[in-house]
Amino acid sequence: MADFPVIFERSRPGRRGARPPAPRQFDLEGALGADNMRSEAPRLPEVSELDLVRHYTQLAHRQFSIDANFYPLGSCTMKYNPKVNEEAARLFQDLHPYQAPETAQGALQLMYELQNDLGAITGMDAFSLQPAAGAHGELAGVLMIRAYHESRGEGEQRRVVIVPDSAHGTNPATAAMAGYEVREVRTAASGEVDLAAFEAAMGPDVAAVMLTNPNTLGLFERRITQLAAVAHAAGALLYYDGANLNAILGRVRPGDMGFDVVHLNLHKTFTTPHGGGGPGTGPVGVKAKLREFLPVPIVDKRGDEYVLLEDLPQSIGRMRSHFGNFGNLVRAYTYIRALGRDGLRDVSGYAVLNANYLKERFKEIGFTIPFDRTCMHEFVAQPPAGLKTLDVAKALLDHGMHPMTVYFPLVVKEAMMVEPTETESLETLDAYIEALEAVLARAEEDPEYLKGAPYDTPVRRPDEVKAARQPVLRYRFPAVGEDAA
Amino acid sequence: MADFPVIFERSRPGRRGARPPAPRQFDLEGALGADNMRSEAPRLPEVSELDLVRHYTQLAHRQFSIDANFYPLGSCTMKYNPKVNEEAARLFQDLHPYQAPETAQGALQLMYELQNDLGAITGMDAFSLQPAAGAHGELAGVLMIRAYHESRGEGEQRRVVIVPDSAHGTNPATAAMAGYEVREVRTAASGEVDLAAFEAAMGPDVAAVMLTNPNTLGLFERRITQLAAVAHAAGALLYYDGANLNAILGRVRPGDMGFDVVHLNLHKTFTTPHGGGGPGTGPVGVKAKLREFLPVPIVDKRGDEYVLLEDLPQSIGRMRSHFGNFGNLVRAYTYIRALGRDGLRDVSGYAVLNANYLKERFKEIGFTIPFDRTCMHEFVAQPPAGLKTLDVAKALLDHGMHPMTVYFPLVVKEAMMVEPTETESLETLDAYIEALEAVLARAEEDPEYLKGAPYDTPVRRPDEVKAARQPVLRYRFPAVGEDAA
Amino acid sequence: MRYHPHTEEDVRLALETIGVSSMRELFEDLPQELRDPEVDLPPGMDEATLLDHIRELADKNSTRGPDFLGGGVRRHFIPSVTPHLALQSEFVTAYTPYQPEVSQGILQATFEYQTVMCELTGLDVSNASMYDGATATAEAALLAVRQTGRDRVVVSRGVHPETRAVLRTYLSPLGVTLDTVDLDPVTTPKLTLEDDVAGVVVQQPNFLGYIEEMRSLTQSAHDAGALMIAVVDPLSLALLAPPGAYGADVAVGDGQTLGNPASFGGPSFGFMVVRSELLRQFPGRIVGETTDVDGKRAFVLTLQAREQHIRRSRAKSNICTNHQLAALMATVNVGALGPQGLRDLAAGSVERAHALAARLEAAGMAPATGSRFFSEFVLPVPVDPQRVRSELAGRGIHAGVPVPPDYGLGDAVLLSATERVSDADIETLVEALQQIGAAREVAHG
Amino acid sequence: MRYHPHTEEDVRLALETIGVSSMRELFEDLPQELRDPEVDLPPGMDEATLLDHIRELADKNSTRGPDFLGGGVRRHFIPSVTPHLALQSEFVTAYTPYQPEVSQGILQATFEYQTVMCELTGLDVSNASMYDGATATAEAALLAVRQTGRDRVVVSRGVHPETRAVLRTYLSPLGVTLDTVDLDPVTTPKLTLEDDVAGVVVQQPNFLGYIEEMRSLTQSAHDAGALMIAVVDPLSLALLAPPGAYGADVAVGDGQTLGNPASFGGPSFGFMVVRSELLRQFPGRIVGETTDVDGKRAFVLTLQAREQHIRRSRAKSNICTNHQLAALMATVNVGALGPQGLRDLAAGSVERAHALAARLEAAGMAPATGSRFFSEFVLPVPVDPQRVRSELAGRGIHAGVPVPPDYGLGDAVLLSATERVSDADIETLVEALQQIGAAREVAHG
Ligand SMILES: Cc1ncc(COP(=O)(O)O)c(C=O)c1O
Ligand SMILES: Cc1ncc(COP(=O)(O)O)c(C=O)c1O
């Protein structure tokens, strides 16, 4: 079988697809200046509309997705993305960020309502919808914490951000980007933050503590209010990484637990699609004492009019251009209003129910659960002795199902992090178990089988070392004379 | 691998997907009468929205299509269906056929313009857009011919419709539905209608001659004007089956060739999608002498207003409800106006160029062309001696390409009818040839290979005899107790 | 715009391979004197200009505002997921599934469709779809003629006028007589028929929205040895007795209400479901289940010996291309809504229609609520019904399908409701009717 | 609405398997006193009601009418085929391609994207996308700081004000100084820089639409041992010299103009392309080509040691989720239009903008056409520019991005054109400007 061609290999000089209006006669050189212009055309694909359609339709067939496959990636909340969200987003897609605000009142109202809805859901006093993703929300949050301490003359003194060793990589990376040192605290045998270690790590040099609750082991930090008290006593602020909010929607609120700042991942909890890697959306919410530091712009209501507040003197400033990933704000708002108060509470209920059901079934078929107690929306497992997580994951692909998150969190060897989400049926969870059983059985019979898996995928075990050692990061056009193929 | 489930097998009692507004309290029995109501609920699928999405997304992956595969079905004109057509159709999809005409002037104008455009393209004087498909257009056309003869007192006398033995099955079937006997004329060695046989068949009892030109062998009937003269001299009318219009767009017009009635397949020549079997659209056009017999309604223009003419005294009446497959009228109109006069002429040019190029390449690799001369938009071939058309077709499937039309027309043994259309690139045609070469080579080495093909498809050589002998035409629910799977 | 990919180089290469020197040469079989006609068409447009033009046309239509239009086409709620799934391009751009190995998508979906239609109608065998309800009804009448060898068909005036018109078109060339009868649940609950009647065609609910006595009418048909052909609204079957339950031999109808947009009347699809005994005379494509060489379940087109491409002039119908994609839309939509969702749509529409009728009466108008109706009913009006519809349209209300004269009801319009009608919509309509004088005068007269 | 599939039976079975008696029991780890808070949200809605509500909001916005809005976001023609292909649900609902065997769709498309960006910018290595142009610029500045070990960044005032604001946000916590300089092709064609400057950030065309002297400015940067960071409009690169051609080290910008809808400013995507020498300091995901066990070409995420999930606090950036789908839209759109189509869009916009400027001058207004501009320019106005924009909006015209005060141009607006602007649109705008007094007074003053 030949390689699947890249679009440039389908290109033929002079072939055309869609055509824009033909530009009128005009002296471009005269207007732009010859030496400001490019001397040779970029080598972009020249294909017919049909060849383009075939190319990207066939590529879509070489891709797993929620819509075609069970996709229980831990920490990613790969739940169903309702189609009505897409319908809703289309209704706003032609809005220009600089059109007169009076011609965009519906959009501004939606943002205003969403700011309030997210506040109500998290128990925070104010929200900014600007950040483009979780990590971006983290940066906004930690920068607000920084501004807060500086406003109180403690900017110099507080140099450290505490993160658990089970934290997602973006947490320490964010702290560093905000100019902080990172101090890690270890995970106790309970799978929770080690309180003693935490107290030891705490001090007057600490600016903030970044926590995920439930944490990345899928366990709820039962001592959360104590941790908050310890942090606050030391003058540090508590940051909530909202990636796991799906577990506690409507059950307990970060604000009530004592968190001062939270970011949410609308592309997880609130069903905006992942798009193969993004765009996400990571709004940040704060307690009243941090309100004045929120990134601009914020939507406010003046009488019946919705207005954008651009310059708040104490604000950390802009995190990005315009008003955030507005298209996703429409999707998230549509989702929140579809479910309403009780519907959102059901989400956490069934997410946790599914996770615990699947955890039990994992145990039945021989997987180990390192921290085995009632989990929240996800759990971490380990494969039966002698099997590698990677091999099991690869073998699953032949069953048309996506593996769990592998080798994260780092605190568990051979970690398999499984998050089924509330939108999956028990039949699907059972089918996953059957697939895993089949894989384990095959591995029994034939130890070589796992090493070779997968067998039925478009490509098999690509050589990642080669990719990194001899990086080929763009298509190389054949030198003239050379053959394209 | 287990069978792919049917939607009913994914169903669970009480499970729900999309929910309409909850109906208010109301005494249905009181209003409708208990004994007019159904006693038990229909057993319809009860699935979640996600399970529904997975089911039909995976089904889509079990289906070849123009958008993913080269699909050179002869007589079907499987050309690229532009996406802009779909965009256009969406803008009209909420129109109700009974809304006040003054609130649908744009839709009526579009129909009026399309009637005229089709007239200009075919050289006919008037069009009705009503018929739902080619065969439906044929019926409308033949019924008009019938009405015409009756209006001239020759209804009793003219009992016969002449069709060539190479004609598509719908032609004789249509003649029968219109109450006519069918008289077949044979194909001459040239691949065209045998003029002598035609003259012999012609007589005072003949109501009409149904011809496809180019005919189903992909050859242009060079004696068409003579055939028309013979028919008209005998008082018969000439019917044009427009399925092959793609070959002659802008080059020669049915009206100019002497045809009195034509139907078009908008789902072939004018890029409305086939939809896996329909809906098509088969407008009929006539010369002035038949105008009064057109099916109603027709769109006319009165001043600046577009009106629907419902009762024309001489009309054959209605062919279907409402105004035809309006959604497809929008698509066809969009396509015609996109290309314009010259663009439509290019269509036939490149369609014929591709067909002749592919025909030559078929010969190169050992296929036989029974009537080998310059073809039009398609050609008929035969596999190398000893090979069965069916086997070669099945083997092609493993190469991700759709076979040609097989075993039609009936006048050629082991017929392979190939229509590449103008929207395919030479690279695609060459890839088809390479695939065929590979198949032939494999067949050389291993005679058994062809019998077993295809090997990589979701199912392989389903048992059609069993399907017909023991018909299972609907899903059978397992008796209570029995297992669903 | 241009959709062909050919570059000059491609053309050169192709001509060379073919062995001709120009594209014109490929058309030399065409009659010299007729070649290259003047075709009166405007020049082509680029896509942006084209869409501006199409939008201009679309803007000359109006579709929003309160909606009480029916007459067989209704704008019910269609979940967003339905078009999203049914209109995947793998389905949209596939041809008729002649190669089952690579057409299991369409074939299985059609098998599911056939099952849905059997469940809704309570009959045994469904085909893969017909063009629309009217042509499906005409094909059913022809089936009755073939099956019984008789040449008279009786149709109730309660059948949609356009459907009756199509019956006329299809039957007359074959010399089959079409008798139209007036039914009335009270005066004419049953029919006395001659023994030359092949089939009786009755619509439930009828065109005006009212409930017919299907049981006794079926009895009348069978007493005369005729087939009973029930024309039904598939959505109504979520509540109403299925044709199979009252002994109908054939159920036909239009599938628009199951989840296809109104689209100015087309395309939707026609369905036809029959008792197994009628299978041999059944027109149209059918999908059947079988097994493949590996014993896997597979779906194929089957019983094709009835069809035109095999049987030619002796085929049961000339139908070839049907309305598969519209049938797929309905199948997906039924799956999206489920039995409860369908029931809610039907029940909501019935409730809203009765709420409207009650409100009209309260406002001094006289809707014809004497007999049982489903989600549509007749409102007599003191002026030309066309004018009533236009006046309402002028006020942004879509309502008032005129009742044709042959019903002998004088000036009257049909009012229909779906689950989407709000109380505010009802008030808006009532007020408008009062303003245009529909109410007062009726109240007086 | 509800999206979970659980029936009561499912819940019973699940609880039993888990060994608890109720769902509440699953939440016992939650602090008792904080459980089940009052959440102030309205009840849920069914889909039909929901869509009515959303449409109501959408109707409070207006988007049609002549469009002269720019400021970095423009509504160019996007062929229908682009969203159709890019928004296939297999792409839309996939996660980051961590399992290459089942993610070749996204991975290959991203590899194609990286190639497109390299071709447009004339630089060596592109990442898989960033959030937007502003954050990409900030990340580029941080890269310059890491690469040079210096702590001063110089930015031209010609860089989009929002981008400069984001630079401030990203740089200040790290103690990096940000100097803003005013450039003028005539007075300040080059810069004299201290040797503590890490990078120079210049936008081409600049925020006001004018052409900068990129060659000499790049020279100035390199003379001081600083990196040259070019902020570019990717569509303009169909005509303008690519950053690689004038020696820029980094090219960044916002991809909206390559085929993403305006969407009220987001999501679009940011791009970042660098010379290979900078690869080690390069932030963000990168896709690379390799071979699989069968020797087949395959694509994978590569060089991940730079990223947060491996390097954690020592990562080159904290970015994880990027803007893949928007980058895919651009990739498909570039494929749909091809080099000629892109060029036509750019050339058409330039021509229309110059036609507008000429017409304004003819009408007695004084657009700032002294220096060369691309498809946007400054028009001084006699009144508050916000008011001008509102007055135009009141007339159904979308135009007049206010020029911020820090440009020292007094009351002025930006006028931008795309290939879609018609002569009639231009007349409408000119007339409106005259009516609201923009013309006359300027003509006098
Ligand atoms: C626990 C946790 N925190 C933070 C993030 C980062 O979010 P994003 O990828 O949207 O930047 C993720 C996402 O993978 C996460 O799982
Ligand atoms: C030559 C010819 N005539 C008539 C028809 C019938 O057209 P339709 O399938 O639209 O009824 C076809 C379609 O297959 C055809 O190829």
mmCIF file of C-alpha atoms in Angstrom, chain C residues 160-353:
data_model
loop_
_atom_site.group_PDB
_atom_site.id
_atom_site.type_symbol
_atom_site.label_atom_id
_atom_site.label_comp_id
_atom_site.label_asym_id
_atom_site.label_seq_id
_atom_site.Cartn_x
_atom_site.Cartn_y
_atom_site.Cartn_z
ATOM 1 C CA HIS C 160 -55.581 15.374 0.118
ATOM 2 C CA PRO C 161 -56.815 17.116 -3.078
ATOM 3 C CA GLU C 162 -53.334 16.968 -4.609
ATOM 4 C CA THR C 163 -53.145 13.261 -3.888
ATOM 5 C CA ARG C 164 -56.510 12.755 -5.589
ATOM 6 C CA ALA C 165 -55.221 14.732 -8.561
ATOM 7 C CA VAL C 166 -52.173 12.456 -8.818
ATOM 8 C CA LEU C 167 -54.419 9.389 -8.571
ATOM 9 C CA ARG C 168 -56.298 10.722 -11.580
ATOM 10 C CA THR C 169 -53.045 11.256 -13.505
ATOM 11 C CA TYR C 170 -51.793 7.746 -12.815
ATOM 12 C CA LEU C 171 -55.049 5.810 -13.255
ATOM 13 C CA SER C 172 -56.676 7.339 -16.315
ATOM 14 C CA PRO C 173 -54.149 6.177 -18.950
ATOM 15 C CA LEU C 174 -54.697 2.598 -17.752
ATOM 16 C CA GLY C 175 -58.461 2.929 -18.065
ATOM 17 C CA VAL C 176 -59.046 2.606 -14.346
ATOM 18 C CA THR C 177 -62.122 4.493 -13.089
ATOM 19 C CA LEU C 178 -61.704 6.727 -10.065
ATOM 20 C CA ASP C 179 -64.820 7.373 -7.948
ATOM 21 C CA THR C 180 -64.762 10.080 -5.294
ATOM 22 C CA VAL C 181 -67.048 9.582 -2.294
ATOM 23 C CA ASP C 182 -67.963 11.857 0.588
ATOM 24 C CA LEU C 183 -67.536 10.323 4.002
ATOM 25 C CA ASP C 184 -69.007 11.472 7.248
ATOM 26 C CA PRO C 185 -68.391 9.672 10.527
ATOM 27 C CA VAL C 186 -72.058 10.163 11.324
ATOM 28 C CA THR C 187 -73.941 9.890 8.037
ATOM 29 C CA THR C 188 -71.490 7.685 6.137
ATOM 30 C CA PRO C 189 -69.518 5.578 8.602
ATOM 31 C CA LYS C 190 -69.388 2.762 6.067
ATOM 32 C CA LEU C 191 -69.627 2.303 2.286
ATOM 33 C CA THR C 192 -71.542 -0.055 0.051
ATOM 34 C CA LEU C 193 -69.305 -0.968 -2.865
ATOM 35 C CA GLU C 194 -69.727 -2.832 -6.150
ATOM 36 C CA ASP C 195 -67.599 -5.940 -6.591
ATOM 37 C CA ASP C 196 -65.551 -4.289 -9.369
ATOM 38 C CA VAL C 197 -63.725 -2.132 -6.850
ATOM 39 C CA ALA C 198 -60.029 -2.870 -6.607
ATOM 40 C CA GLY C 199 -59.236 -0.568 -3.743
ATOM 41 C CA VAL C 200 -60.613 1.996 -1.345
ATOM 42 C CA VAL C 201 -58.406 4.962 -0.459
ATOM 43 C CA VAL C 202 -59.099 6.798 2.794
ATOM 44 C CA GLN C 203 -56.923 9.332 4.611
ATOM 45 C CA GLN C 204 -56.555 9.401 8.397
ATOM 46 C CA PRO C 205 -56.713 12.091 9.734
ATOM 47 C CA ASN C 206 -58.380 13.409 6.621
ATOM 48 C CA PHE C 207 -57.246 16.467 4.668
ATOM 49 C CA LEU C 208 -59.365 18.756 6.844
ATOM 50 C CA GLY C 209 -57.857 17.294 9.999
ATOM 51 C CA TYR C 210 -60.729 15.083 11.135
ATOM 52 C CA ILE C 211 -60.754 11.469 12.281
ATOM 53 C CA GLU C 212 -62.320 8.833 9.985
ATOM 54 C CA GLU C 213 -64.004 5.586 11.015
ATOM 55 C CA MET C 214 -61.225 3.431 9.622
ATOM 56 C CA ARG C 215 -62.466 0.157 11.078
ATOM 57 C CA SER C 216 -65.898 0.181 9.497
ATOM 58 C CA LEU C 217 -64.547 1.576 6.243
ATOM 59 C CA THR C 218 -61.976 -1.215 6.074
ATOM 60 C CA GLN C 219 -64.803 -3.647 6.684
ATOM 61 C CA SER C 220 -66.740 -2.140 3.780
ATOM 62 C CA ALA C 221 -63.736 -2.514 1.481
ATOM 63 C CA HIS C 222 -63.093 -6.105 2.466
ATOM 64 C CA ASP C 223 -66.779 -6.977 2.143
ATOM 65 C CA ALA C 224 -66.483 -6.013 -1.518
ATOM 66 C CA GLY C 225 -63.206 -7.915 -1.920
ATOM 67 C CA ALA C 226 -61.327 -4.639 -2.350
ATOM 68 C CA LEU C 227 -58.040 -3.669 -0.756
ATOM 69 C CA MET C 228 -58.103 -1.018 1.940
ATOM 70 C CA ILE C 229 -55.469 1.649 1.355
ATOM 71 C CA ALA C 230 -54.919 3.900 4.356
ATOM 72 C CA VAL C 231 -53.243 7.257 3.713
ATOM 73 C CA VAL C 232 -51.698 8.225 7.026
ATOM 74 C CA ASP C 233 -49.568 10.912 8.637
ATOM 75 C CA PRO C 234 -46.723 8.877 10.136
ATOM 76 C CA LEU C 235 -46.322 11.214 13.100
ATOM 77 C CA SER C 236 -50.000 10.823 13.992
ATOM 78 C CA LEU C 237 -49.345 7.087 14.324
ATOM 79 C CA ALA C 238 -47.523 7.808 17.572
ATOM 80 C CA LEU C 239 -51.064 8.202 18.942
ATOM 81 C CA LEU C 240 -53.560 6.837 16.433
ATOM 82 C CA ALA C 241 -54.352 3.191 15.723
ATOM 83 C CA PRO C 242 -51.934 1.807 13.111
ATOM 84 C CA PRO C 243 -53.456 0.683 9.772
ATOM 85 C CA GLY C 244 -52.464 -2.887 10.614
ATOM 86 C CA ALA C 245 -54.698 -2.726 13.684
ATOM 87 C CA TYR C 246 -57.836 -1.986 11.685
ATOM 88 C CA GLY C 247 -57.000 -4.424 8.935
ATOM 89 C CA ALA C 248 -55.810 -2.083 6.194
ATOM 90 C CA ASP C 249 -53.910 -3.905 3.434
ATOM 91 C CA VAL C 250 -51.692 -0.999 2.464
ATOM 92 C CA ALA C 251 -50.472 2.048 4.351
ATOM 93 C CA VAL C 252 -49.073 4.983 2.406
ATOM 94 C CA GLY C 253 -48.325 8.574 3.132
ATOM 95 C CA ASP C 254 -45.812 11.387 3.132
ATOM 96 C CA GLY C 255 -42.884 11.273 5.524
ATOM 97 C CA GLN C 256 -42.220 15.006 5.844
ATOM 98 C CA THR C 257 -43.635 15.198 9.361
ATOM 99 C CA LEU C 258 -41.110 12.600 10.577
ATOM 100 C CA GLY C 259 -38.223 15.007 10.381
ATOM 101 C CA ASN C 260 -37.725 16.584 6.982
ATOM 102 C CA PRO C 261 -37.783 20.376 6.582
ATOM 103 C CA ALA C 262 -40.795 21.807 4.737
ATOM 104 C CA SER C 263 -38.514 22.914 1.890
ATOM 105 C CA PHE C 264 -41.417 24.515 -0.038
ATOM 106 C CA GLY C 265 -42.979 21.071 -0.405
ATOM 107 C CA GLY C 266 -40.062 18.926 -1.484
ATOM 108 C CA PRO C 267 -38.118 16.784 -1.216
ATOM 109 C CA SER C 268 -39.698 14.737 1.506
ATOM 110 C CA PHE C 269 -40.475 11.085 0.853
ATOM 111 C CA GLY C 270 -43.408 8.765 0.322
ATOM 112 C CA PHE C 271 -43.709 5.502 2.192
ATOM 113 C CA MET C 272 -45.599 2.319 1.349
ATOM 114 C CA VAL C 273 -46.095 -0.596 3.698
ATOM 115 C CA VAL C 274 -48.137 -3.713 2.871
ATOM 116 C CA ARG C 275 -49.258 -7.092 4.141
ATOM 117 C CA SER C 276 -46.766 -9.799 3.134
ATOM 118 C CA GLU C 277 -49.388 -11.336 0.835
ATOM 119 C CA LEU C 278 -48.966 -8.318 -1.448
ATOM 120 C CA LEU C 279 -45.184 -8.624 -1.717
ATOM 121 C CA ARG C 280 -45.235 -10.002 -5.275
ATOM 122 C CA GLN C 281 -47.077 -6.900 -6.539
ATOM 123 C CA PHE C 282 -45.043 -4.485 -4.402
ATOM 124 C CA PRO C 283 -43.272 -1.646 -6.270
ATOM 125 C CA GLY C 284 -39.954 -0.066 -5.401
ATOM 126 C CA ARG C 285 -36.646 -1.023 -3.891
ATOM 127 C CA ILE C 286 -36.412 -3.278 -0.834
ATOM 128 C CA VAL C 287 -33.439 -4.008 1.394
ATOM 129 C CA GLY C 288 -33.080 -7.434 2.919
ATOM 130 C CA GLU C 289 -30.835 -9.029 5.501
ATOM 131 C CA THR C 290 -28.518 -11.888 4.627
ATOM 132 C CA THR C 291 -25.066 -13.204 5.534
ATOM 133 C CA ASP C 292 -21.723 -12.751 3.799
ATOM 134 C CA VAL C 293 -19.091 -15.393 2.992
ATOM 135 C CA ASP C 294 -17.726 -15.103 6.525
ATOM 136 C CA GLY C 295 -21.174 -15.581 8.045
ATOM 137 C CA LYS C 296 -21.426 -11.925 9.030
ATOM 138 C CA ARG C 297 -24.773 -10.172 8.863
ATOM 139 C CA ALA C 298 -25.007 -8.090 5.705
ATOM 140 C CA PHE C 299 -27.678 -6.079 3.945
ATOM 141 C CA VAL C 300 -28.469 -6.091 0.205
ATOM 142 C CA LEU C 301 -31.035 -4.870 -2.293
ATOM 143 C CA THR C 302 -33.347 -7.828 -2.785
ATOM 144 C CA LEU C 303 -36.395 -9.132 -4.697
ATOM 145 C CA GLN C 304 -35.242 -6.986 -7.621
ATOM 146 C CA ALA C 305 -37.116 -9.146 -10.119
ATOM 147 C CA ARG C 306 -40.056 -6.783 -9.493
ATOM 148 C CA GLU C 307 -38.081 -3.791 -10.713
ATOM 149 C CA GLN C 308 -37.646 -2.003 -14.030
ATOM 150 C CA HIS C 309 -33.950 -2.743 -14.526
ATOM 151 C CA ILE C 310 -34.736 -6.497 -14.522
ATOM 152 C CA ARG C 311 -38.376 -6.788 -15.559
ATOM 153 C CA ARG C 312 -38.433 -3.731 -17.856
ATOM 154 C CA SER C 313 -41.905 -3.270 -19.366
ATOM 155 C CA ARG C 314 -43.375 -5.876 -17.004
ATOM 156 C CA ALA C 315 -41.997 -4.215 -13.873
ATOM 157 C CA LYS C 316 -44.366 -3.351 -11.008
ATOM 158 C CA SER C 317 -43.430 0.316 -11.453
ATOM 159 C CA ASN C 318 -40.946 2.404 -13.388
ATOM 160 C CA ILE C 319 -39.506 3.881 -10.194
ATOM 161 C CA CYS C 320 -35.722 3.758 -9.992
ATOM 162 C CA THR C 321 -34.249 6.639 -8.001
ATOM 163 C CA ASN C 322 -36.403 7.035 -4.878
ATOM 164 C CA HIS C 323 -36.144 9.393 -1.891
ATOM 165 C CA GLN C 324 -33.553 7.523 0.170
ATOM 166 C CA LEU C 325 -31.873 10.474 1.866
ATOM 167 C CA ALA C 326 -35.180 11.932 3.047
ATOM 168 C CA ALA C 327 -36.101 8.499 4.409
ATOM 169 C CA LEU C 328 -32.733 8.414 6.166
ATOM 170 C CA MET C 329 -33.493 11.807 7.730
ATOM 171 C CA ALA C 330 -36.714 10.338 9.111
ATOM 172 C CA THR C 331 -34.943 7.231 10.395
ATOM 173 C CA VAL C 332 -32.318 9.252 12.220
ATOM 174 C CA ASN C 333 -34.962 11.631 13.533
ATOM 175 C CA VAL C 334 -37.071 8.796 14.892
ATOM 176 C CA GLY C 335 -33.936 7.469 16.575
ATOM 177 C CA ALA C 336 -33.172 10.895 18.016
ATOM 178 C CA LEU C 337 -36.645 11.404 19.447
ATOM 179 C CA GLY C 338 -37.532 7.837 20.329
ATOM 180 C CA PRO C 339 -41.096 6.640 20.888
ATOM 181 C CA GLN C 340 -41.637 9.074 23.756
ATOM 182 C CA GLY C 341 -40.334 12.044 21.801
ATOM 183 C CA LEU C 342 -42.531 11.236 18.814
ATOM 184 C CA ARG C 343 -45.511 10.836 21.110
ATOM 185 C CA ASP C 344 -44.759 14.191 22.722
ATOM 186 C CA LEU C 345 -44.644 15.895 19.318
ATOM 187 C CA ALA C 346 -47.990 14.398 18.322
ATOM 188 C CA ALA C 347 -49.663 14.968 21.690
ATOM 189 C CA GLY C 348 -48.345 18.530 21.881
ATOM 190 C CA SER C 349 -49.719 19.292 18.442
ATOM 191 C CA VAL C 350 -53.141 17.855 19.296
ATOM 192 C CA GLU C 351 -53.287 19.849 22.533
ATOM 193 C CA ARG C 352 -52.213 23.086 20.863
ATOM 194 C CA ALA C 353 -54.743 22.670 18.051
#
